Coordinates of C-alpha atoms and ligand atoms in Angstrom, one line a residue:
X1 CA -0.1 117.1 -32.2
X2 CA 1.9 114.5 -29.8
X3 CA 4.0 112.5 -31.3
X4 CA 4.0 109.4 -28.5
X5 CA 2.9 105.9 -29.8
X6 CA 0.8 103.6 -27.9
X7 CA 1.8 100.1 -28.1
X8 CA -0.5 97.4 -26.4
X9 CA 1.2 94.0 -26.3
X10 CA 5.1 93.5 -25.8
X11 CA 4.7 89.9 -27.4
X12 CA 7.6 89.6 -30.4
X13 CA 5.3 91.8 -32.6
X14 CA 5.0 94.8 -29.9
X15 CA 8.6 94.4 -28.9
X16 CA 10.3 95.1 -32.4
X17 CA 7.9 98.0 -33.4
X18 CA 8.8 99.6 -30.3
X19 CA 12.5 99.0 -30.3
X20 CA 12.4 100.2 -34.2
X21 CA 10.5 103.2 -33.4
X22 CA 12.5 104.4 -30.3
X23 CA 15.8 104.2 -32.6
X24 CA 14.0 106.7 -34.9
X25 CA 13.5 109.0 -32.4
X26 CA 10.1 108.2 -31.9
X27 CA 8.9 107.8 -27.9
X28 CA 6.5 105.1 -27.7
X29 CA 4.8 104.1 -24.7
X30 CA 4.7 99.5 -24.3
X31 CA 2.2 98.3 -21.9
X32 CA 1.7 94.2 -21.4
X33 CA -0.6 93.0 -19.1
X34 CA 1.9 90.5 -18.1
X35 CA 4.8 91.4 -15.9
X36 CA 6.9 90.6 -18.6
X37 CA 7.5 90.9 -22.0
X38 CA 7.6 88.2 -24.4
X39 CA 4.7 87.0 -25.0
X40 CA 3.9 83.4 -25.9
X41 CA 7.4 83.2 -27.4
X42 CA 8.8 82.7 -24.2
X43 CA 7.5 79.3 -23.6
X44 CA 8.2 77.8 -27.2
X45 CA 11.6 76.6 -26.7
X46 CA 13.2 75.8 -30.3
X47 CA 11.8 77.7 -33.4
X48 CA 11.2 77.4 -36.7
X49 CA 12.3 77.9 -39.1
X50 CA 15.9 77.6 -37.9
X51 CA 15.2 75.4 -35.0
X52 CA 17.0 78.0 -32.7
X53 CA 16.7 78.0 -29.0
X54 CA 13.9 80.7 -28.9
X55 CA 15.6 83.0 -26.3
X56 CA 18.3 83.6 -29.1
X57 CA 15.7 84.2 -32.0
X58 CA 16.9 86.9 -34.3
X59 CA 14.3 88.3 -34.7
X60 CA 15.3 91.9 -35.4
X61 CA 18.8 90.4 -37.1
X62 CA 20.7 93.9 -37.7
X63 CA 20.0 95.6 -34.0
X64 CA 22.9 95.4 -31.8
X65 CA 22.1 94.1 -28.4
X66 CA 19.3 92.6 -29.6
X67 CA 20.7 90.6 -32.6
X68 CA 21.4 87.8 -29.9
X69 CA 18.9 87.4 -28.1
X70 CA 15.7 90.0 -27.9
X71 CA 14.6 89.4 -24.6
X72 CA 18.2 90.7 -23.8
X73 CA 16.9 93.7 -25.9
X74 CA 17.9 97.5 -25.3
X75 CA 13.8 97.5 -24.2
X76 CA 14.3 98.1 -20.6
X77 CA 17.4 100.8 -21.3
X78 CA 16.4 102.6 -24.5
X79 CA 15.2 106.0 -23.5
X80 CA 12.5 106.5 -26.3
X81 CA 10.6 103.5 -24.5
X82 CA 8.5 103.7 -21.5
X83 CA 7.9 100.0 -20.7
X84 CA 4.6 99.5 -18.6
X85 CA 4.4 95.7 -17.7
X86 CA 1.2 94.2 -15.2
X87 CA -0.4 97.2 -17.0
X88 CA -3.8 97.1 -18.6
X89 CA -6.1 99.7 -21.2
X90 CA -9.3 101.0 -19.1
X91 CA -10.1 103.5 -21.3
X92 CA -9.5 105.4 -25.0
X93 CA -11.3 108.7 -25.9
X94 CA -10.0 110.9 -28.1
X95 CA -9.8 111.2 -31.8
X96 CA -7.5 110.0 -34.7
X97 CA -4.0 111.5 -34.2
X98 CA -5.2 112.9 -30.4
X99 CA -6.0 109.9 -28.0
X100 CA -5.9 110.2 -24.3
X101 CA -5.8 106.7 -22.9
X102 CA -5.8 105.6 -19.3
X103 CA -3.8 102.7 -18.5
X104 CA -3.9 100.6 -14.8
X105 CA -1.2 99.6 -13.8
X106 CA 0.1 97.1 -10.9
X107 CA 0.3 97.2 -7.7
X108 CA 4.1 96.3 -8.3
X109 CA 4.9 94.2 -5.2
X110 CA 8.4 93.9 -6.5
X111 CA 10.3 96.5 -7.5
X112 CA 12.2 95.2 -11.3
X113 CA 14.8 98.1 -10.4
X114 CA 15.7 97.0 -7.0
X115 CA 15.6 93.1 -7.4
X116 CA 18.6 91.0 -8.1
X117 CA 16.8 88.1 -8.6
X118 CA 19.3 86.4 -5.7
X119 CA 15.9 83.9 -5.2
X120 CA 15.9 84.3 -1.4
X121 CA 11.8 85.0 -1.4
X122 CA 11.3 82.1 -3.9
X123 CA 12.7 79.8 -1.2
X124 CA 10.3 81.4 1.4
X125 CA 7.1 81.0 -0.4
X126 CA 5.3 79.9 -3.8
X127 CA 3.6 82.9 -4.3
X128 CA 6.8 84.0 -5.5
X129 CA 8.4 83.1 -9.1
X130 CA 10.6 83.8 -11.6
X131 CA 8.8 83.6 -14.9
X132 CA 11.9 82.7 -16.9
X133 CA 15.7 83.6 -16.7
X134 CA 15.0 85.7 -19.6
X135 CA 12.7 87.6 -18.5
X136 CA 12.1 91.0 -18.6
X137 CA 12.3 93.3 -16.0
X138 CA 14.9 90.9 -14.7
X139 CA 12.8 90.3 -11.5
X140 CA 10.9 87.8 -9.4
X141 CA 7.0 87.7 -10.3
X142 CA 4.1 87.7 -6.7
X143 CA 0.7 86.0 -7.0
X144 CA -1.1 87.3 -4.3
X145 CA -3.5 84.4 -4.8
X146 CA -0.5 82.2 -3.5
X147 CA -0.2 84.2 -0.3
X148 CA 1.3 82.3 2.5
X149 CA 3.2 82.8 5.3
X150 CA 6.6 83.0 3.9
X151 CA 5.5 85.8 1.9
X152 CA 5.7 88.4 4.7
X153 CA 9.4 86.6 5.9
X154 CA 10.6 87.1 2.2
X155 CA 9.3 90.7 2.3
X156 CA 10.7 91.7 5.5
X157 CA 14.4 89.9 4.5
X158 CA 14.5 90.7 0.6
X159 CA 18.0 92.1 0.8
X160 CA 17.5 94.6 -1.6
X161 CA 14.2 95.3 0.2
X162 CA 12.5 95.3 -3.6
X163 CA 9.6 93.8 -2.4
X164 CA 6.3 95.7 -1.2
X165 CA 3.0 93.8 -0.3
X166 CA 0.6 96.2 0.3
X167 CA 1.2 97.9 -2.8
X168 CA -1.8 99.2 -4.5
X169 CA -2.4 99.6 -8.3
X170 CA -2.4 103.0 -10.0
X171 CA -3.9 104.7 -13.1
X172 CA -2.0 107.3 -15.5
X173 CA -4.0 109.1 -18.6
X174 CA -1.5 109.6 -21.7
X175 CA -1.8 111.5 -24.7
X176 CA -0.8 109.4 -28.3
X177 CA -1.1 110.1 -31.9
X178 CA -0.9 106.8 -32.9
X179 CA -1.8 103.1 -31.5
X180 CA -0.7 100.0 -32.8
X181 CA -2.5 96.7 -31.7
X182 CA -0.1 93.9 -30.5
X183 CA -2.2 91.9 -28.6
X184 CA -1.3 88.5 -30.3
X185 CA -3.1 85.3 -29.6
X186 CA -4.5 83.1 -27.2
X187 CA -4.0 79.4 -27.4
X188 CA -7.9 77.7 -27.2
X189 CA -8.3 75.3 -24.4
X190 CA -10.8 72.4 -25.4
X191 CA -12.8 72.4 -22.4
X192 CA -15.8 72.1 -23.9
X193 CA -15.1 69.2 -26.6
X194 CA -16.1 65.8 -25.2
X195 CA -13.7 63.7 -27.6
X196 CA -10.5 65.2 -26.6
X197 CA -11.2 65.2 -22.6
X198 CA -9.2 68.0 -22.2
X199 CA -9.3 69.2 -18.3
X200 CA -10.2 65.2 -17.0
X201 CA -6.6 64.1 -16.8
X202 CA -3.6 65.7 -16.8
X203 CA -1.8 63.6 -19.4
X204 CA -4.6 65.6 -22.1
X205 CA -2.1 69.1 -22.8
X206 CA -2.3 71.6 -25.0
X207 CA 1.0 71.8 -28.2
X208 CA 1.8 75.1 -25.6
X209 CA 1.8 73.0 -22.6
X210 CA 4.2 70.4 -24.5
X211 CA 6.3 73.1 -25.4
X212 CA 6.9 74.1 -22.0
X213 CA 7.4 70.9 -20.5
X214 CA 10.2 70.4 -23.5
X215 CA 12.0 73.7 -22.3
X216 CA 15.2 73.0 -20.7
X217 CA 14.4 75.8 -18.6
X218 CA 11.2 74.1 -17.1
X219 CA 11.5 72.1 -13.7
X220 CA 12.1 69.0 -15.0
X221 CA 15.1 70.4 -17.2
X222 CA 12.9 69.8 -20.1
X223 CA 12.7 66.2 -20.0
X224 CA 9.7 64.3 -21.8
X225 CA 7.8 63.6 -18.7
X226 CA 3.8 62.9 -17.9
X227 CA 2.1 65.4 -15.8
X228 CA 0.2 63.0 -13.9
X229 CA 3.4 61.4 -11.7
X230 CA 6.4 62.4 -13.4
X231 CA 7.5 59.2 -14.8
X232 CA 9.1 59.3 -18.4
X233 CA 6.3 59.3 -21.2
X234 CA 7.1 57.1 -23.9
X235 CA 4.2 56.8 -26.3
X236 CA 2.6 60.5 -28.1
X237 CA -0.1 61.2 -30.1
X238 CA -1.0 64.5 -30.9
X239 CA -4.0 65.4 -32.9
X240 CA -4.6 68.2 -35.3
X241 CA -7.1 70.9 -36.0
X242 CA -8.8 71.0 -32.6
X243 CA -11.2 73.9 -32.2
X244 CA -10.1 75.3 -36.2
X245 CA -11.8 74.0 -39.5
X246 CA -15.0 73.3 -37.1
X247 CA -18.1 75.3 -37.5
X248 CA -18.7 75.1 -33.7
X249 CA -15.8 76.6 -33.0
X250 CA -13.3 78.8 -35.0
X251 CA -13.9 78.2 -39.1
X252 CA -10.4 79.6 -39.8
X253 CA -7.6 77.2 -40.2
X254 CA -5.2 78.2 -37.4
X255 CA -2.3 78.1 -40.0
X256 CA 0.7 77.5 -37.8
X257 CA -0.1 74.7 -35.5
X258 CA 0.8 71.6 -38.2
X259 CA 4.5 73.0 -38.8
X260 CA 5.1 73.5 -34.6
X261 CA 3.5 70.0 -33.8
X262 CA 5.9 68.9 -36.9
X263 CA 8.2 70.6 -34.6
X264 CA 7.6 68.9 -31.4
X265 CA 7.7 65.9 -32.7
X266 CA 11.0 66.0 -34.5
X267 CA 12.1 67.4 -31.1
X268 CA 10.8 64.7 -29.5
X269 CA 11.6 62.0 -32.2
X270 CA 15.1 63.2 -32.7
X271 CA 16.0 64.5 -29.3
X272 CA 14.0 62.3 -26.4
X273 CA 15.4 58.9 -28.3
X274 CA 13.2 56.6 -26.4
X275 CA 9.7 58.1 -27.2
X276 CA 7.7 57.2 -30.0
X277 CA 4.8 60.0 -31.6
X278 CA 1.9 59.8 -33.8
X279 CA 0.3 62.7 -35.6
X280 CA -3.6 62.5 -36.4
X281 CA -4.5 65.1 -39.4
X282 CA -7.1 65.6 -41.5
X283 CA -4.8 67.7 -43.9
X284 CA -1.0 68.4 -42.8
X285 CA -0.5 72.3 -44.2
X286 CA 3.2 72.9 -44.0
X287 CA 3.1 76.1 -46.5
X288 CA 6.4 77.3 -47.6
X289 CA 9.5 75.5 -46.9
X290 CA 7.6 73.7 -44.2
X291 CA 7.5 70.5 -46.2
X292 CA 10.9 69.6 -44.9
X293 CA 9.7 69.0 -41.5
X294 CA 7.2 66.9 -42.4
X295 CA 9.7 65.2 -44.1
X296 CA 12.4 65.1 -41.2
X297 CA 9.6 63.7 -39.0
X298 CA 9.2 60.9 -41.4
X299 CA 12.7 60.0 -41.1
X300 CA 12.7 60.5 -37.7
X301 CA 9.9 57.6 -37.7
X302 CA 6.9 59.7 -36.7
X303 CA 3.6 57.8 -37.5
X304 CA 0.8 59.9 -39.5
X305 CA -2.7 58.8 -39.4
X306 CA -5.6 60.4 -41.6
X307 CA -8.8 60.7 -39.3
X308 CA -10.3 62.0 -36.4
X309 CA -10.2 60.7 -32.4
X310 CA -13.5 59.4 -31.4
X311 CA -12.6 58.8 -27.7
X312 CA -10.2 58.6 -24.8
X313 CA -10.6 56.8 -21.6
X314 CA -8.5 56.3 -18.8
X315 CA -6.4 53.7 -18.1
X316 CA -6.0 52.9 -14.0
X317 CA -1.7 53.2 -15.0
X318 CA -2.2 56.6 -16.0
X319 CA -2.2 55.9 -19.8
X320 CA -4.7 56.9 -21.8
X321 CA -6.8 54.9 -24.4
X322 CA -7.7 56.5 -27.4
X323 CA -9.9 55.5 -29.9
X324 CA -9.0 57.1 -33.7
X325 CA -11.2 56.8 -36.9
X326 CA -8.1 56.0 -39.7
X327 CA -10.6 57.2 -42.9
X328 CA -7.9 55.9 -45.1
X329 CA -8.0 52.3 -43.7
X330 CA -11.8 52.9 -43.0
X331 CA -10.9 51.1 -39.3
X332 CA -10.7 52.2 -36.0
X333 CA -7.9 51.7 -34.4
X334 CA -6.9 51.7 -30.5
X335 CA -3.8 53.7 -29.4
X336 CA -2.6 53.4 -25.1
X337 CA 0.0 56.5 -24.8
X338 CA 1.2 58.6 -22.2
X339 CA 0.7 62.0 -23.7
X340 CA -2.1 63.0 -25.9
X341 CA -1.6 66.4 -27.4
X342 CA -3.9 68.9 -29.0
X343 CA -3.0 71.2 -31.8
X344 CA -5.7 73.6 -30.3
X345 CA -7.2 76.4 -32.2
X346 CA -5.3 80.2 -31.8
X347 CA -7.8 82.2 -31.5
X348 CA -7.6 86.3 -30.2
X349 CA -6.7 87.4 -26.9
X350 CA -10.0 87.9 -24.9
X351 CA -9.9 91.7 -24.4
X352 CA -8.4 92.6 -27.5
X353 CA -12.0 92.9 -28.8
X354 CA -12.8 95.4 -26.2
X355 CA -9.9 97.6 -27.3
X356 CA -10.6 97.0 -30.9
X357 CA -14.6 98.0 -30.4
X358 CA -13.4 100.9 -28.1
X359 CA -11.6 102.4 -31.4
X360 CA -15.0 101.6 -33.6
X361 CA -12.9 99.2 -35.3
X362 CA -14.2 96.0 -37.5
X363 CA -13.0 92.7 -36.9
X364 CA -12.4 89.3 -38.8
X365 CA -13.1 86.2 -36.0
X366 CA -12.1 88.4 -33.8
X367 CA -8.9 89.5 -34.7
X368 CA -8.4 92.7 -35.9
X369 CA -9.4 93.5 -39.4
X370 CA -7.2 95.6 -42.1
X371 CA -8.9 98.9 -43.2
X372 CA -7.4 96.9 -47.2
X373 CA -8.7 93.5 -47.0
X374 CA -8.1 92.0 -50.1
X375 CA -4.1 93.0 -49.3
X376 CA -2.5 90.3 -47.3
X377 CA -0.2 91.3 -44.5
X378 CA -1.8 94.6 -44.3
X379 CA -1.3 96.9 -41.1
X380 CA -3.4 99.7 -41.1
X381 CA -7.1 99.2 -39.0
X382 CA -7.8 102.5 -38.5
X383 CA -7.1 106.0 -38.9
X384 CA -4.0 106.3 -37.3
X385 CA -4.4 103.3 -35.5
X386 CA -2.3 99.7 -36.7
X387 CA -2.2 96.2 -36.1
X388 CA 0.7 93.6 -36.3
X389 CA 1.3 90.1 -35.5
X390 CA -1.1 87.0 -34.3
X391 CA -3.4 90.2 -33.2
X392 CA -4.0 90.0 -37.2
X393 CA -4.5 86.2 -37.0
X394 CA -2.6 83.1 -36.1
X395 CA 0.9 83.8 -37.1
X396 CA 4.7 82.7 -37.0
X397 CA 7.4 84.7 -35.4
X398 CA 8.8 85.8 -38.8
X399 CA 5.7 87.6 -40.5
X400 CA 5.0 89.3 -36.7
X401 CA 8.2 90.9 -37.2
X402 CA 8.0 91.8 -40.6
X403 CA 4.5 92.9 -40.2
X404 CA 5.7 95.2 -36.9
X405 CA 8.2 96.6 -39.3
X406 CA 5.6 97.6 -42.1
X407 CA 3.6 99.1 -38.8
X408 CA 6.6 101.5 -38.2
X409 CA 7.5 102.5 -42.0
X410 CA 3.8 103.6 -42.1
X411 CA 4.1 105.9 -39.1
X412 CA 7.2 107.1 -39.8
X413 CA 5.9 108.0 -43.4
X414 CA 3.2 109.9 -41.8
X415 CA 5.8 112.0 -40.1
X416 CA 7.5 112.9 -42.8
Ligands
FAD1 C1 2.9 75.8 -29.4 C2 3.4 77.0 -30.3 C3 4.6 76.9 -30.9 C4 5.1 77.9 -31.7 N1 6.3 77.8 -32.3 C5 6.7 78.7 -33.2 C6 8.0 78.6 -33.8 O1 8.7 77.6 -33.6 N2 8.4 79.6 -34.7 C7 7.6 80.7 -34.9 O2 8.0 81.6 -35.7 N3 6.4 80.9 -34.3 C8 5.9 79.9 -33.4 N4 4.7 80.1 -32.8 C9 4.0 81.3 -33.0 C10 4.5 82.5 -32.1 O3 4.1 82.2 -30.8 C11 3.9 83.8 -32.6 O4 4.3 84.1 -33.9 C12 4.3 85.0 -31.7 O5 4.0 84.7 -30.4 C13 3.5 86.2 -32.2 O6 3.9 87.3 -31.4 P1 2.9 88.5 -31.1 O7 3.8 89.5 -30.4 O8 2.1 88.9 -32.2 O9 1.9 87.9 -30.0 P2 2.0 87.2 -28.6 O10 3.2 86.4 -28.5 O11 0.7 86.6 -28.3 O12 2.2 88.5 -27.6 C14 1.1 89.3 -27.3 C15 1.4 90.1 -26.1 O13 0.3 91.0 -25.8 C16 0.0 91.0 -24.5 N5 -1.4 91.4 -24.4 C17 -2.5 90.7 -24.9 N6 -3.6 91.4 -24.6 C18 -3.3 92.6 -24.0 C19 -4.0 93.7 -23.5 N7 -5.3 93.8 -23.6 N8 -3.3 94.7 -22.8 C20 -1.9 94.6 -22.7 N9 -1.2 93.5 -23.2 C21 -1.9 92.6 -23.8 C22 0.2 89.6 -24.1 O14 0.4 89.5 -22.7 C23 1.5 89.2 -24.8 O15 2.6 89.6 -24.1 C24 4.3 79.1 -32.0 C25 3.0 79.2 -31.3 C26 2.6 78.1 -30.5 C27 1.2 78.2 -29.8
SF4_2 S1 14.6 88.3 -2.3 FE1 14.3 90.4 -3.2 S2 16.1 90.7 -4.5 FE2 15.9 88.5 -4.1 S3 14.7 87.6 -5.8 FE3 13.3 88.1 -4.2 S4 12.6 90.2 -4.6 FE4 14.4 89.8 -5.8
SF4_3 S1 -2.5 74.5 -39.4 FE1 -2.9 72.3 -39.6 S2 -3.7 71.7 -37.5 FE2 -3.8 73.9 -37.6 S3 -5.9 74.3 -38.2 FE3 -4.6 74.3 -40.1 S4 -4.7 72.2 -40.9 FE4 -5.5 72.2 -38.8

């Protein structure tokens, strides 16, 4: 039997059973589609429940080289790991313990081991980016979408010459015992949902989209700023439960999103002194030790409103008007502000469900479903196959990691 593990997703979940795994001994094979790894941690800026910067998360806390920072991790060096970024799955076959899966990978149009991210091309075109400065590969990112001119000048003066633009994608078959599902969560974007207006004016974002306009790495140095022109935004309001609770849309309550709009606001409350935020709930779930950001936020002087938005219009500055049902006051109330923010549902990544019906796998909403059910936390979805992390369902950094550890105990046991 071949002993290599399979893990799709190198979010926070994917990252620390792979690292754990490789420092048994164990080779495992991490493929992200993206061309780095990370995740959606690597636009959240500050976490809870510390409130770290989230590119020194301790997430695995004993590892050395990791215990910093864990997109500094030993990923890219350890041996046991093959990393396989910009990779996708096109196909399992195979049987429990046996799998043969064929993974596409690329075209790599810049080489991670020959760039020095010295940001030459970046100046020569916009179809060239760096993703993060903690990214990894350490490398410059190309959208061929963005193709321009510049693009061939940045290829033909790349010192290093790392970059390649005819570069074509590739496909490799690999044999696994084992597969664990990382695949994490998508963030739900509101198109559809006429009383939020999301995608009619740039001011309507997404709690993601705040989160990366409040990272100090982000172009405007993480400054509270409106989409639309730039200026400073001075008046919030973010509304809860957009997409989860709702028949129409995801039942489940997305779990996390009241304690990291809590979050934002007591960033923006506490750090952006000249802004003022509202929070419109129907119930405000902060589970755990949670409570005490609801409570900081009230300090801070964040307004809470029980009720639901009923409209937003325009304004010809840029504002928006917004029209709120307060069910305690039985009033509607009018609110102008620059930013209105929606706790949008997490819901699964898109293709997960393919990979998860290509192992004859069940489901819950579309997440992957524990073989044990009425266990919470529980790992195993399959023979030989596992699951960790907001690929389960919505969940915070903490319980991904824990949950990626119970993944590797349980292969490792097997071995045994
Ligand atoms: C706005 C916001 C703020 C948050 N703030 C916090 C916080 O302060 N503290 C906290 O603990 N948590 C926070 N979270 C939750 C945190 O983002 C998650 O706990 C964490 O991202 C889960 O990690 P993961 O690895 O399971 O999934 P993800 O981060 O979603 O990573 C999944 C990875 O799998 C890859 N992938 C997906 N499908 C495929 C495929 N088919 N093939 C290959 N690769 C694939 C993706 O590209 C991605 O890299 C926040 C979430 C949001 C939305
Ligand atoms: S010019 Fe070459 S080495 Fe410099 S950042 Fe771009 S790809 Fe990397
Ligand atoms: S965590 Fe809060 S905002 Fe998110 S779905 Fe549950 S109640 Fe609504």
């Amino acid at each position: 039997m071949t002993s290599s593990v399979l893990i799709i997703g190198a979010g926070v979940a994917g990252m620390t059973a792979a690292v754990e795994l490789a420092d048994s001994g164990v080779k495992t094979i991490l493929v992200d589609r993206l061309p780095t790894v990370g995740g959606n941690a690597l636009d959240l800026y500050k976490a809870f429940p510390t409130d770290d910067c989230f590119y020194c998360f301790e997430g695995n806390r004993w590892r050395p080289g990791i215990r910093k920072c864990f997109y500094r991790s030993a990923l890219t060096d350890q041996p046991n790991i093959d990393l396989l970024v910009d990779s996708q799955i096109e196909e399992i076959k195979g049987s429990p313990g046996k799998f043969s899966v064929t993974i596409r990978k690329g075209p790599v149009y810049v080489d991670p081991r020959k760039c020095t991210m010295c940001g030459l091309c970046i100046t020569h075109s916009k179809a060239f980016k760096l993703l993060s400065p903690q990214c990894q590969p350490q490398a410059v990112v190309y959208d061929p979408s963005m193709a321009d001119e510049g693009a061939k000048k940045a290829e033909n003066e790349c010192p290093s010459r790392a970059i390649n633009l005819s570069a074509e994608g590739s496909t490799q078959t690999v044999s696994v015992s084992d597969i664990v599902v990382a695949t994490g969560f998508h963030e739900m974007q509101p198109v559809n949902m006429d009383e939020y207006g999301y995608g009619t004016h740039p001011n309507i974002i997404t709690q993601l989209e705040l989160a990366k306009i409040l990272d100090p790495n982000a172009e405007n140095g993480g400054a509270l700023v409106r989409p639309s022109d730039g200026k400073p935004a001075k008046r919030v309001l973010m509304v809860q439960c957009v997409g989860s609770r709702d028949e129409n849309y995801y039942p489940y309550c997305s779990k996390i999103c009241c304690v990291f709009a809590l979050k934002h606001a007591n960033i923006i409350a506490e750090e952006r002194g000249e802004a003022s935020v509202s929070v419109v709930y129907m119930d405000l779930r902060t589970y755990d030790t949670y409570e005490d950001y609801y409570r900081r936020a009230r300090r801070a002087g964040v307004e809470f409103i029980r009720g639901r938005t009923m409209s937003v219009k325009p304004n010809t500055d840029d504002t928006l008007e917004i029209t709120v049902y307060d069910s305690l006051l039985d009033k509607y109330l009018k609110f102008s502000v620059d930013l209105f923010v929606l706790s949008s549902a997490l819901e699964p990544q898109p293709d997960s469900n393919r990979i998860i019906k290509a192992l004859g796998l069940g489901q819950s909403s579309g997440f992957a479903a524990p073989l044990d059910t009425a266990t919470h936390g529980e790992v195993v979805i399959g023979e030989h196959v596992y699951a960790c992390g907001a690929a389960l369902g919505p969940a915070e950094v903490p319980d991904s990691v824990t949950q990626a550890r119970a993944v590797v105990s349980k292969i490792l046991q097997e071995r045994m």
